[in-house]
Coordinates of C-alpha atoms and ligand atoms in Angstrom, one line a residue:
Chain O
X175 CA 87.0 78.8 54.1
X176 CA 90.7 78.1 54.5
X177 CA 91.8 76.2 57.3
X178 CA 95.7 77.4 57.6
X179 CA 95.6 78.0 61.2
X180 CA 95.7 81.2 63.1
X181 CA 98.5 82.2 65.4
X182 CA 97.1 84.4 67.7
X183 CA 99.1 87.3 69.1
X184 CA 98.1 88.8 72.3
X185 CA 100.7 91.6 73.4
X186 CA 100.0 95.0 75.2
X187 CA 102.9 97.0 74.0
X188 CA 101.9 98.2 70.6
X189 CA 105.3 98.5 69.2
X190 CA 106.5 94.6 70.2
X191 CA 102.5 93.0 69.3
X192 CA 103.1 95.3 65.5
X193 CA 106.4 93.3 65.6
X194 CA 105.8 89.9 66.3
X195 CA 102.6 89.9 63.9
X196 CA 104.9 91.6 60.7
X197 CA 107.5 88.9 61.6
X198 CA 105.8 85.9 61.5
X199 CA 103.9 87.1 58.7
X200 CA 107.1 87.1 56.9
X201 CA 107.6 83.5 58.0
X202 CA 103.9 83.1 55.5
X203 CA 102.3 82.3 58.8
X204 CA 98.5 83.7 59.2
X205 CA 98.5 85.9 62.2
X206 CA 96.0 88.3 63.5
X207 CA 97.0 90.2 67.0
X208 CA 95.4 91.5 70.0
X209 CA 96.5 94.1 72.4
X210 CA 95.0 92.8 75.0
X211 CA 93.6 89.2 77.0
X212 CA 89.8 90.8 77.1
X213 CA 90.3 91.4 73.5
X214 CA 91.2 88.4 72.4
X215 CA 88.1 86.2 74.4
X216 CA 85.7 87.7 72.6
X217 CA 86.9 87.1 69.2
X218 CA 88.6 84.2 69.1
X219 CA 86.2 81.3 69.2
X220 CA 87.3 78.2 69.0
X221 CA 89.3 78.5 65.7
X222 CA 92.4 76.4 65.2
X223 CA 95.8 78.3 65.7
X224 CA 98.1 78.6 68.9
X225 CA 98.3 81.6 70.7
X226 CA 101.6 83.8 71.7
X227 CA 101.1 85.3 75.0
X228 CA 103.0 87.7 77.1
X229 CA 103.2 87.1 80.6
X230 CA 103.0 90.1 81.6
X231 CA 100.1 92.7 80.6
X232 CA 97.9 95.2 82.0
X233 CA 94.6 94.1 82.8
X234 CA 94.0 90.2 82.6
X235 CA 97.2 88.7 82.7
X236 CA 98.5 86.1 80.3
X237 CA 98.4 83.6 83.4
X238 CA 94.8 84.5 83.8
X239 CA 94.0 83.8 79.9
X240 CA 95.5 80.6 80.5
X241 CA 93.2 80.1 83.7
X242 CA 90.1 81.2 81.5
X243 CA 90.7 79.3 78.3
X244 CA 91.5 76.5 80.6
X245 CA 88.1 76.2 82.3
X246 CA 86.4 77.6 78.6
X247 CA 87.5 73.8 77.9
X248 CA 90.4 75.4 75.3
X249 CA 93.2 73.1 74.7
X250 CA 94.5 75.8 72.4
X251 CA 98.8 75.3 73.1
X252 CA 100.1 78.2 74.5
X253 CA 104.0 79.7 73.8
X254 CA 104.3 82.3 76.8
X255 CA 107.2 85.2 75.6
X256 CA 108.6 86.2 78.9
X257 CA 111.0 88.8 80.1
X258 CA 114.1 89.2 82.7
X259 CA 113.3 88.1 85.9
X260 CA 110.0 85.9 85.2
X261 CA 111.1 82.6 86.0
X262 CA 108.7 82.0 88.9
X263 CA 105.7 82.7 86.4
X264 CA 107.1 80.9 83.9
X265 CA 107.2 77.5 86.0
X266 CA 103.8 78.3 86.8
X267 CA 102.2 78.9 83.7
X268 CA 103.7 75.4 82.2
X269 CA 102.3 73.6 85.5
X270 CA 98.9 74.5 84.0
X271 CA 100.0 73.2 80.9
X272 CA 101.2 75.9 78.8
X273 CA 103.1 73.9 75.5
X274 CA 106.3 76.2 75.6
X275 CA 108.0 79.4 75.9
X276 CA 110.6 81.9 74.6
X277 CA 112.6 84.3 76.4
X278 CA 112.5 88.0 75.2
X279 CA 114.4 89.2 73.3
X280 CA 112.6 87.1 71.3
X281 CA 114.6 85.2 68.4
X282 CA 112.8 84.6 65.4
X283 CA 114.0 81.6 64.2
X284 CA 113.5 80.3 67.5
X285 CA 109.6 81.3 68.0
X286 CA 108.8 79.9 64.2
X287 CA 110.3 76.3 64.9
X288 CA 108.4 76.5 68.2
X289 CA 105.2 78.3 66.8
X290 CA 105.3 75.3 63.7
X291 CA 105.6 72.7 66.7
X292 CA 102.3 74.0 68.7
X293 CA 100.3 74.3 65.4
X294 CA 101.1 70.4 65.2
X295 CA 100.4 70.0 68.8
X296 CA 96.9 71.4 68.1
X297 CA 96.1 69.5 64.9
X298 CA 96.7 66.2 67.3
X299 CA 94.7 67.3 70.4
X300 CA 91.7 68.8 68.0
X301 CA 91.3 65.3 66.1
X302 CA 91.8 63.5 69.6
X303 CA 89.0 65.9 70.3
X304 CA 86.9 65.1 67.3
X305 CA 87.4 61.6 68.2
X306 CA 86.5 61.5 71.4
X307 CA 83.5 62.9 70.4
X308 CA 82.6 60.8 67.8
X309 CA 82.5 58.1 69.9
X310 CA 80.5 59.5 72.5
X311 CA 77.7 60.1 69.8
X312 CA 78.1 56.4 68.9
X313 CA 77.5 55.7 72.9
X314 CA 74.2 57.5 72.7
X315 CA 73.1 55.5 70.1
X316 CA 72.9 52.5 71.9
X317 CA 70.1 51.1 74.3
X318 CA 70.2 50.8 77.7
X319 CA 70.8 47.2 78.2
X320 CA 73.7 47.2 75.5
X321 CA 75.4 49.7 77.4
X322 CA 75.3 47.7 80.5
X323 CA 76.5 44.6 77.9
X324 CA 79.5 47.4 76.7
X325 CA 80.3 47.9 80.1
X326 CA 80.7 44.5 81.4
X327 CA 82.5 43.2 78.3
X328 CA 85.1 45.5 78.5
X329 CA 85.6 44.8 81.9
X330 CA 86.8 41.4 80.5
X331 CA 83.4 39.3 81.7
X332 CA 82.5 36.6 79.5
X333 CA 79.2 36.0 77.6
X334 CA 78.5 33.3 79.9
X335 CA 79.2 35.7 82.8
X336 CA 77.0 38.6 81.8
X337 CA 74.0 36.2 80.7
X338 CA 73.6 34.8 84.4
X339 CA 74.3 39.0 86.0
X340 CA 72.5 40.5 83.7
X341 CA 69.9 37.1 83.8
X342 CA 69.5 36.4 80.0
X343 CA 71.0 34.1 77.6
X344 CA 73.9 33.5 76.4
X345 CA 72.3 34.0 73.2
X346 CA 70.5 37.3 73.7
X347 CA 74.2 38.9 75.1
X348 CA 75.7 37.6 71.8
X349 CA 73.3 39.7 69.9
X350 CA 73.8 42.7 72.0
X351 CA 77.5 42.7 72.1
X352 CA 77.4 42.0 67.7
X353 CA 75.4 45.2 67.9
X354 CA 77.6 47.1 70.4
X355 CA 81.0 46.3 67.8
X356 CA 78.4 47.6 64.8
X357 CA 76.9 50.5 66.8
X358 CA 80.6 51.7 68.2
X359 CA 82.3 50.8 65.3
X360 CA 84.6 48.9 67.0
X361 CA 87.2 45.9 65.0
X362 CA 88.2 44.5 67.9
X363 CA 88.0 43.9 71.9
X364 CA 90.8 46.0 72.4
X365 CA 89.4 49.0 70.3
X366 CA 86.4 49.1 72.1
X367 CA 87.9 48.6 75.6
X368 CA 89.8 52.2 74.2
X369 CA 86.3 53.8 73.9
X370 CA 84.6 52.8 77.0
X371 CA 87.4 54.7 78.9
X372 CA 86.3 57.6 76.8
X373 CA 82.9 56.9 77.7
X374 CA 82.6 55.7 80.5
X375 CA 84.7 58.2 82.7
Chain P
X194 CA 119.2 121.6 124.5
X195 CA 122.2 121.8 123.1
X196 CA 121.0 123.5 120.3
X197 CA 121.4 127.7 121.3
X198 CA 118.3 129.3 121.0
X199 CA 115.7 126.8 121.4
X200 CA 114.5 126.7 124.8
X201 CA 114.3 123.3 126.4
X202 CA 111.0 123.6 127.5
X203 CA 109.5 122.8 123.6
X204 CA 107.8 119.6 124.4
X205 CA 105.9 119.2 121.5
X206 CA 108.7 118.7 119.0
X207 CA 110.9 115.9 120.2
X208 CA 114.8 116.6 121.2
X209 CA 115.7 114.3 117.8
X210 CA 113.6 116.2 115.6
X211 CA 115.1 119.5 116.3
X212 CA 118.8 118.1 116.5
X213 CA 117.8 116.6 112.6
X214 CA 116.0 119.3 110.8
X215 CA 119.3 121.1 112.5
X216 CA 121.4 119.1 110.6
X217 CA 119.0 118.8 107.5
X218 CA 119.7 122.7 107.4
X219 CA 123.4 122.4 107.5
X220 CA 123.8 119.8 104.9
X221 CA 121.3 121.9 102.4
X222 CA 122.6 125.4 102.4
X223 CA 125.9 126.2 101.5
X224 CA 125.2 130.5 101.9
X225 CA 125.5 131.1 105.3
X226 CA 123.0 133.7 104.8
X227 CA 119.9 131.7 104.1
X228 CA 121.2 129.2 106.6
X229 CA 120.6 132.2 109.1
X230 CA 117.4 133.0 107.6
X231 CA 115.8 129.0 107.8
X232 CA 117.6 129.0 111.5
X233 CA 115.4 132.2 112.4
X234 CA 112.4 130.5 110.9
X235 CA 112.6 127.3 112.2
X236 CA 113.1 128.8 115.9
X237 CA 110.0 131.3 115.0
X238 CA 107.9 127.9 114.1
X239 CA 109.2 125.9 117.1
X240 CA 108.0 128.8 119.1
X241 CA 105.0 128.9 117.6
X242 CA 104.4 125.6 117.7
X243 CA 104.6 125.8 121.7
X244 CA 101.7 127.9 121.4
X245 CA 100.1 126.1 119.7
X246 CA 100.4 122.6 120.2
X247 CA 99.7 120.4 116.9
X248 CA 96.6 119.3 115.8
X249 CA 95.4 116.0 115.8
X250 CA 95.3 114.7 112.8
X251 CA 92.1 112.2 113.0
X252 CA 90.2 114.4 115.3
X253 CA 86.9 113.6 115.2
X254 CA 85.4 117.0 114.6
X255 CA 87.7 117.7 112.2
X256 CA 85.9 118.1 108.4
X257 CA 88.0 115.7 106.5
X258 CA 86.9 116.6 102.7
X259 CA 89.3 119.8 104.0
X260 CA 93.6 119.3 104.1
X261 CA 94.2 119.6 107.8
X262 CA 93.5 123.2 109.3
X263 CA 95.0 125.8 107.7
X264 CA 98.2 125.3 109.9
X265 CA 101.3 125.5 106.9
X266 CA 102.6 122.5 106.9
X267 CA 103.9 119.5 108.4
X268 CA 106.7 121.7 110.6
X269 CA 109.7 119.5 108.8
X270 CA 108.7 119.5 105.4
X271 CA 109.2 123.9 106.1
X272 CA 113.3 123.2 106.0
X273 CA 112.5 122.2 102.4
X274 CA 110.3 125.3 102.1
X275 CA 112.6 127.2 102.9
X276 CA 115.2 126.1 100.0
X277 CA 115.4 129.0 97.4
X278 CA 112.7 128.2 94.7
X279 CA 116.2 127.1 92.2
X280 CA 117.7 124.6 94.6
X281 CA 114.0 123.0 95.7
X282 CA 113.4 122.2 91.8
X283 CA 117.3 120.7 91.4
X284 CA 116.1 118.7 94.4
X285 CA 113.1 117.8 93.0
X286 CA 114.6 117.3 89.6
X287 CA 117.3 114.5 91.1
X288 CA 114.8 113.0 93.3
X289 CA 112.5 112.1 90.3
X290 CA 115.8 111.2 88.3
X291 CA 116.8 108.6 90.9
X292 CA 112.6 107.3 91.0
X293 CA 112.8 106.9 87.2
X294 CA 115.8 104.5 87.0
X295 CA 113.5 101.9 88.0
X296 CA 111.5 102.6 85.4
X297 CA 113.7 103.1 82.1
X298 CA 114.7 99.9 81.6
X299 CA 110.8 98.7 81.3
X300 CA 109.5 101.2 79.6
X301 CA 113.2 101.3 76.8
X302 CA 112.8 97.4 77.0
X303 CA 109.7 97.7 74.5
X304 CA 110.5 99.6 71.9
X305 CA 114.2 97.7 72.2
X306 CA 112.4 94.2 71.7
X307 CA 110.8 95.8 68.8
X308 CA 113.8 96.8 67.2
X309 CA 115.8 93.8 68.2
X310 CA 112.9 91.4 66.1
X311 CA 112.5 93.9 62.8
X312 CA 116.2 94.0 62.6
X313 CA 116.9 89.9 63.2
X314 CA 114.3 89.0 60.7
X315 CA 115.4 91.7 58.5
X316 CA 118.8 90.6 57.9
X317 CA 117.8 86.5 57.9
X318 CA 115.4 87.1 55.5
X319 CA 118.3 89.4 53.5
X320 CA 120.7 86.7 53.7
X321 CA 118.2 84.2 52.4
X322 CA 117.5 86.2 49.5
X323 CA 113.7 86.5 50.2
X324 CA 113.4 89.8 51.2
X325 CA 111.6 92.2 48.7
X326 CA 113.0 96.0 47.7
X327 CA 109.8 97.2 49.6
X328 CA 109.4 95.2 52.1
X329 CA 113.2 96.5 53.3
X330 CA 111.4 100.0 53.0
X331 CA 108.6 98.9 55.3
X332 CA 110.3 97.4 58.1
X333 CA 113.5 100.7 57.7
X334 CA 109.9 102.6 58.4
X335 CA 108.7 100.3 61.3
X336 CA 112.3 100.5 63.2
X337 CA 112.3 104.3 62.6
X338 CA 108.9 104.3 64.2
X339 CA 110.1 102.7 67.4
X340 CA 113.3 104.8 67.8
X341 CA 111.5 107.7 67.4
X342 CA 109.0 106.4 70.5
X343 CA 112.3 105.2 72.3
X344 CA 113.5 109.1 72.3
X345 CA 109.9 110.4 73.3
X346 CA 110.4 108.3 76.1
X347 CA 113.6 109.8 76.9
X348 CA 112.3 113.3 76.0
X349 CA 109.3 112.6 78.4
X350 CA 112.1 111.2 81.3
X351 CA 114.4 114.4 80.6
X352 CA 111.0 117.1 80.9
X353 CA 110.3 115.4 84.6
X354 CA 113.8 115.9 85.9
X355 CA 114.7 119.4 84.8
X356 CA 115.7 121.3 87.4
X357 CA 114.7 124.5 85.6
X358 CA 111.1 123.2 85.0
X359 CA 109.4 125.3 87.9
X360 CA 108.0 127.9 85.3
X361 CA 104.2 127.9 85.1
X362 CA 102.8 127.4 81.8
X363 CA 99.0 126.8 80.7
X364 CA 98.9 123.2 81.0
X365 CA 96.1 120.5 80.3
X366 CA 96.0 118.9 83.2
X367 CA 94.8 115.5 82.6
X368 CA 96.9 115.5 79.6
X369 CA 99.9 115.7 81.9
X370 CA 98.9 113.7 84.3
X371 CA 98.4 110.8 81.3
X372 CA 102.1 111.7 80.3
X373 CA 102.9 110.3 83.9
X374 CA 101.0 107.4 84.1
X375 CA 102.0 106.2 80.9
X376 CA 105.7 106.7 82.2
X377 CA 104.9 104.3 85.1
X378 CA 102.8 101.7 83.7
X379 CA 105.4 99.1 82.1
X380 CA 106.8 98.9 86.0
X381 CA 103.4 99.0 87.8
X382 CA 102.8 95.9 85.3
X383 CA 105.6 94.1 86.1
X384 CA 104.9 94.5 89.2
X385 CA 101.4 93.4 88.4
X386 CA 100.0 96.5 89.7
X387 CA 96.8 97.6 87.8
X388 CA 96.5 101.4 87.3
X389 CA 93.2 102.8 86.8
X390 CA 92.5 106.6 85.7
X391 CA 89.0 108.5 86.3
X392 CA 89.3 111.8 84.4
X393 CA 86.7 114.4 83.8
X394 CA 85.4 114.3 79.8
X395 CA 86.5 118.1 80.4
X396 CA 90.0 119.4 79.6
X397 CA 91.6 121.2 83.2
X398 CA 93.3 124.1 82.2
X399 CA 95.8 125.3 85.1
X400 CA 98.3 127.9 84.8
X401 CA 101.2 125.6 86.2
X402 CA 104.4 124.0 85.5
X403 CA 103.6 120.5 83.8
X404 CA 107.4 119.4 85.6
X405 CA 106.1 120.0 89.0
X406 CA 102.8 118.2 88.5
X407 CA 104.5 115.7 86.8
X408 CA 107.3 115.0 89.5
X409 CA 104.6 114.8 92.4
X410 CA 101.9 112.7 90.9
X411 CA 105.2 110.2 89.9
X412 CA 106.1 110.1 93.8
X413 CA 102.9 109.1 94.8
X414 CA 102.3 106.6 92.2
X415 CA 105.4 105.3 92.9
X416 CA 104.3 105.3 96.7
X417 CA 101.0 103.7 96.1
X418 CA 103.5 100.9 94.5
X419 CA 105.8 100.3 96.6
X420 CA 103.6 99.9 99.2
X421 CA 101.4 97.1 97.6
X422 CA 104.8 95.8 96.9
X423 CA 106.0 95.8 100.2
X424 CA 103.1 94.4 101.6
X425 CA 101.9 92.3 99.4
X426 CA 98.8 92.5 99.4
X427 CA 96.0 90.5 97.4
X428 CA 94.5 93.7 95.8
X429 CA 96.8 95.3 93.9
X430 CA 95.4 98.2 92.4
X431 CA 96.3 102.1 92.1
X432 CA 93.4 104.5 91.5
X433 CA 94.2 108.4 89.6
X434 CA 91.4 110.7 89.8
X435 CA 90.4 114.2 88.8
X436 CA 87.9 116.2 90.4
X437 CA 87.1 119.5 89.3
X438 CA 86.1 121.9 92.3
X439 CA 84.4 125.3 92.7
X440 CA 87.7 126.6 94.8
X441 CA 90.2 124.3 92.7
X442 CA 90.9 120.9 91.3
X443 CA 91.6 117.9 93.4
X444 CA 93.7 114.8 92.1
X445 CA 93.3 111.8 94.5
X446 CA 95.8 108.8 94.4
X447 CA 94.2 106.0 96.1
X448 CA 96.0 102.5 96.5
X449 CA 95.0 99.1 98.0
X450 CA 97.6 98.8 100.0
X451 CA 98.8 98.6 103.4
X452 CA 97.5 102.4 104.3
X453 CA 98.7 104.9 106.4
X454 CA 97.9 105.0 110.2
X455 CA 96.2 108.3 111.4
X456 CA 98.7 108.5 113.7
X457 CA 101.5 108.5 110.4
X458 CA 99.4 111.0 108.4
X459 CA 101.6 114.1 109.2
X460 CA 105.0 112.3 109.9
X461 CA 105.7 111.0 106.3
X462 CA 105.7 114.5 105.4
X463 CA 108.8 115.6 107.2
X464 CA 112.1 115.3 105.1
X465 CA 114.0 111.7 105.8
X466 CA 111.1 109.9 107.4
X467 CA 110.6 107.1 105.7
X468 CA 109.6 103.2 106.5
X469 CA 111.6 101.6 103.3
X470 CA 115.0 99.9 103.5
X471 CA 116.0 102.0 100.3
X472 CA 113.9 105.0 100.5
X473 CA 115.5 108.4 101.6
X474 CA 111.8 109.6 102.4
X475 CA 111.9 112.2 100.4
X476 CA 109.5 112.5 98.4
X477 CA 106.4 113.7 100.7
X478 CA 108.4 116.3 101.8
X479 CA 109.5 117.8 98.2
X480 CA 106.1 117.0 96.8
X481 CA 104.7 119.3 99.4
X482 CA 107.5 121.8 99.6
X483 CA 106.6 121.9 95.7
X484 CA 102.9 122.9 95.9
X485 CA 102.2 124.9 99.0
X486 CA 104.3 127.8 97.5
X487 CA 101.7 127.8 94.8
X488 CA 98.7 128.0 97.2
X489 CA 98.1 124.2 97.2
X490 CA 97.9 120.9 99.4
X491 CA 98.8 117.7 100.0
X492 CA 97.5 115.5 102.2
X493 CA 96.9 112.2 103.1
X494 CA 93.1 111.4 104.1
X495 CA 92.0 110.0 107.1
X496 CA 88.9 108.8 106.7
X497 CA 89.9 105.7 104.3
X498 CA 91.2 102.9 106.2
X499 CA 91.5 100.5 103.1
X500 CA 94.6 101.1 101.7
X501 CA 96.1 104.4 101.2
X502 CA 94.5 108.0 99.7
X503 CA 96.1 110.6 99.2
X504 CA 94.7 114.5 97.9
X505 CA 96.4 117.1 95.9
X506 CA 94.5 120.2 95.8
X507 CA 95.6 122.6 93.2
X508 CA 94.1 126.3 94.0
X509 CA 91.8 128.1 91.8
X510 CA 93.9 130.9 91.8
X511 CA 96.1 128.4 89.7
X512 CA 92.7 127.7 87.9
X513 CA 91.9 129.2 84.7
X514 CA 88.7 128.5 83.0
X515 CA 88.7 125.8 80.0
X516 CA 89.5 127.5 76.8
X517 CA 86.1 128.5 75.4
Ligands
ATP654 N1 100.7 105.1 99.5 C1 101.3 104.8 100.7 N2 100.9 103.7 101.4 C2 101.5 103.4 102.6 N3 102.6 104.1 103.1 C3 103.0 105.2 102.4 C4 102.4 105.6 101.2 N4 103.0 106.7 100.7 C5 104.0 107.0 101.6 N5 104.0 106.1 102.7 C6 104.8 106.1 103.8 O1 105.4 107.4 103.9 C7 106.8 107.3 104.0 C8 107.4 108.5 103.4 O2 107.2 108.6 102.0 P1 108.1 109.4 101.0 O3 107.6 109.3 99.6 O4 108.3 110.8 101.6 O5 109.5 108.7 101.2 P2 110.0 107.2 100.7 O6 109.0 106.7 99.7 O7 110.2 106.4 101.9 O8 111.4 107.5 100.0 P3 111.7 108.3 98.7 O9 112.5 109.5 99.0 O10 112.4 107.4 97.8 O11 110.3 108.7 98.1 C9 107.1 106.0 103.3 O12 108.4 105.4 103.7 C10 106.0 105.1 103.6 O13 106.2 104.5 104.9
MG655 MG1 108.4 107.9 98.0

């Protein structure tokens, strides 16, 4: 399977959706196009791309895609295309966090640069992903009491500390927190101190 | 009062309403003949309407599947009536022409943006060398393809507002009716309106003229809009439905919008009534001084209190059975 990303079109005009797709095809990009928001849920999946998105369209609306992906859990980037007068939905749509947008008539070289930039945005955000849940499968991995030994040493408690709260010794939470480092993978204080705020949230 | 030959005793038409549809007259005939003729009528129909004082238009008792009573019409909408058949479809014609300015530059914007990105990557990829022989071919093809949609759209505009469009012609109806919708559907979506069609599977043959059809299903989509515009309401949605019937065919515009009081149902019928800032309230009246000639209605139904519905009936007489 390749793994060249997907920019996904989603246009209800015919005529402009046939024209973006042959256009940034021409650019070498890999491009598949739906004519409408419905259309587009049920096939995309969670494949790695960014999606182009008119604001305005019959049916679901591309603010409501945004909405839906949004509480799907997508953090596909979004470049809206909007039209005359569609400043007010605009603003809105990057409030809930749309990457960018370009105003129609669309230029070309204009929508590549900004189509090459939200591919790169959604490289970094999917291996932040992947991270984040890497390290939450390390988490499960651990035993009860090291995760209370993870949580107290990243609160910056000492080993001395923990062993009278937790009522063990010293010795016993020195073994625990070796095996938290191992177990999470963590090099340093400050590493791990990283993942228990993705954990522990 | 003043006006000779009405006697002042007409209370159920209002002093202003005679004094306008008066002044209506004089402003739309230029042949002092038919000006004579409307005058006569319009006195005969005031008199009438002494007789018989107008109907209620939510009585209770009243079957409200039917347009109301068999009375004509709305009395005002008559002056319209009364237009020779040429003039009412110049009207017509002009009225839809000024409606449809809202709506060119939406519906040319498309195939415009269409153009505008073939031809700007066509010549940057021309000037960069990397644009192959056929490739060239294929996107000449794909602009051809949208100006040749760009001047069906034009060619669609130019059928509606012809003022010599009144000739009846076997017409599928749904098919026409699709024509119009599609004409309206880049503005109902910019204005985030949602249109919805419910069409029968079967084709609706009429013997009519597709530019009359046309010009009053465009009013009251255009209606239905602007009154979810104007009010804003949460529900924005426009309904266009098709309902075959023993004695005709009914096509029913229903809206989410504000609706129209009981109490309005007849009034937004006569010529220059009309509630918008920019409306010349028009478009009731032509609609209906367009199909009653022809044996049909137009009505607005009382029974629906959530949001606005509105019936066309088109006569079986006008009804010719699907080609078989
Ligand atoms: N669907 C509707 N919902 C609510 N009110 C309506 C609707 N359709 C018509 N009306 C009312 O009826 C009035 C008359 O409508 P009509 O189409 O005759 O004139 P207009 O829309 O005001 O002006 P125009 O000549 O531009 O059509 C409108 O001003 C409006 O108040
Ligand atoms: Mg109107």
């Amino acid at each position: 399977m390749s793994d060249q990303p997907t920019v996904f079109v989603v246009d209800d005009d015919e005529g402009v959706c046939e024209a973006i797709d042959w256009s940034l095809r021409q650019a070498g990009l890999r491009v598949e196009s739906f004519p409408s928001a419905e259309s587009f849920l049920s096939a995309h999946g969670e494949r790695p791309g960014c999606l182009v998105l008119d604001v305005r369209m019959q049916g679901m609306s591309g603010l409501d895609l945004q909405e839906v992906l949004k509480a799907r859990g997508s953090e596909l980037p979004i470049i809206f295309i909007t039209g005359y007068g569609d400043i007010p939905t605009t603003v809105q749509a990057i409030k809930a966090g749309a990457v960018d947008f370009v105003e129609k008539p669309v230029a070309w070289d204009v929508l590549i640069v900004r189509i090459r930039e939200a591919l790169r945005e959604d490289e970094r955000r999917r291996s932040q992903r992947a991270g984040r849940t890497e390290i939450r499968e390390r988490y499960q991995r651990l035993t009860v009491r090291e995760r209370e030994v993870m949580e107290l040493v990243t609160k910056g408690l000492s080993n001395k500390e923990i062993a009278r709260l937790l009522e063990i010794s010293s010795r016993t939470v020195e073994n625990h927190r070796a095996r938290v480092m191992t177990t999470m993978q963590a090099d340093s204080l400050a590493t791990l101190c990283n993942m228990a705020s993705v954990v522990l949230s | 009062m003043t006006a000779s030959g009405i006697p002042p005793t007409l209370t159920p038409l209002a002093a202003a309403d005679v004094i306008t549809r008066l002044e209506s007259l004089l402003g739309c005939c230029d042949a002092p003949e038919t000006l004579r003729t409307q005058l006569r009528q319009l006195i005969a129909e005031a008199r009438a309407s002494m007789d018989h004082p107008p109907r209620r238009s939510a009585g209770p008792a009243q079957d409200t599947l039917e347009p109301p009573g068999a009375q004509p019409s709305a009395p005002c909408g008559q002056q319209l009536r009364a237009l020779p058949a040429t003039r009412l479809a110049q009207c017509a014609g002009r009225h839809t022409a000024g409606a449809l300015i809202a709506v060119l530059p939406h519906e040319l914007s498309q195939p415009l943006a269409a153009i505008a990105m073939y031809s700007n990557v066509a010549s940057a990829l021309l000037q960069s060398g990397t644009l192959a022989p056929d490739a060239l071919a294929d996107v000449m093809d794909r602009i051809q393809g949208q100006v040749k949609r760009a001047a069906e759209i034009l060619a669609r505009l130019r059928e509606l507002v012809r003022s010599d469009g009144a000739e009846p012609s076997s017409t599928d109806l749904c098919q026409t009716l699709a024509e119009a919708v599609a004409l309206i559907r880049p503005l109902a979506a910019h204005k985030q309106v949602q249109l919805f069609v419910d069409f029968p599977a079967e084709p609706v043959r009429l013997q009519v003229s597709k530019t009359v059809i046309g010009q009053i299903v465009l009013h009251l989509l255009f209606n239905s809009i602007e009154a979810i515009e104007q009010a804003g309401t949460a529900q924005r949605r426009v309904r266009l439905s098709v309902h075959p019937e023993p004695m005709g065919v009914q096509v029913t515009v229903q809206d989410s919008g504000p609706g129209i009081r009981p109490e309005d149902a007849e009034r937004i019928f006569k010529a220059f009534e009309s509630d918008k800032s920019a409306g010349c309230g028009l478009g009731l009246a032509i609609s209906r001084a367009l199909i009653e000639p022809l044996g049909g209605h137009l009505w607005v139904d009382p029974r629906v209190t959530d949001g606005a519905t509105l019936h066309l009936r088109l006569p079986r007489s006008a009804h010719t059975e699907a080609d078989q």
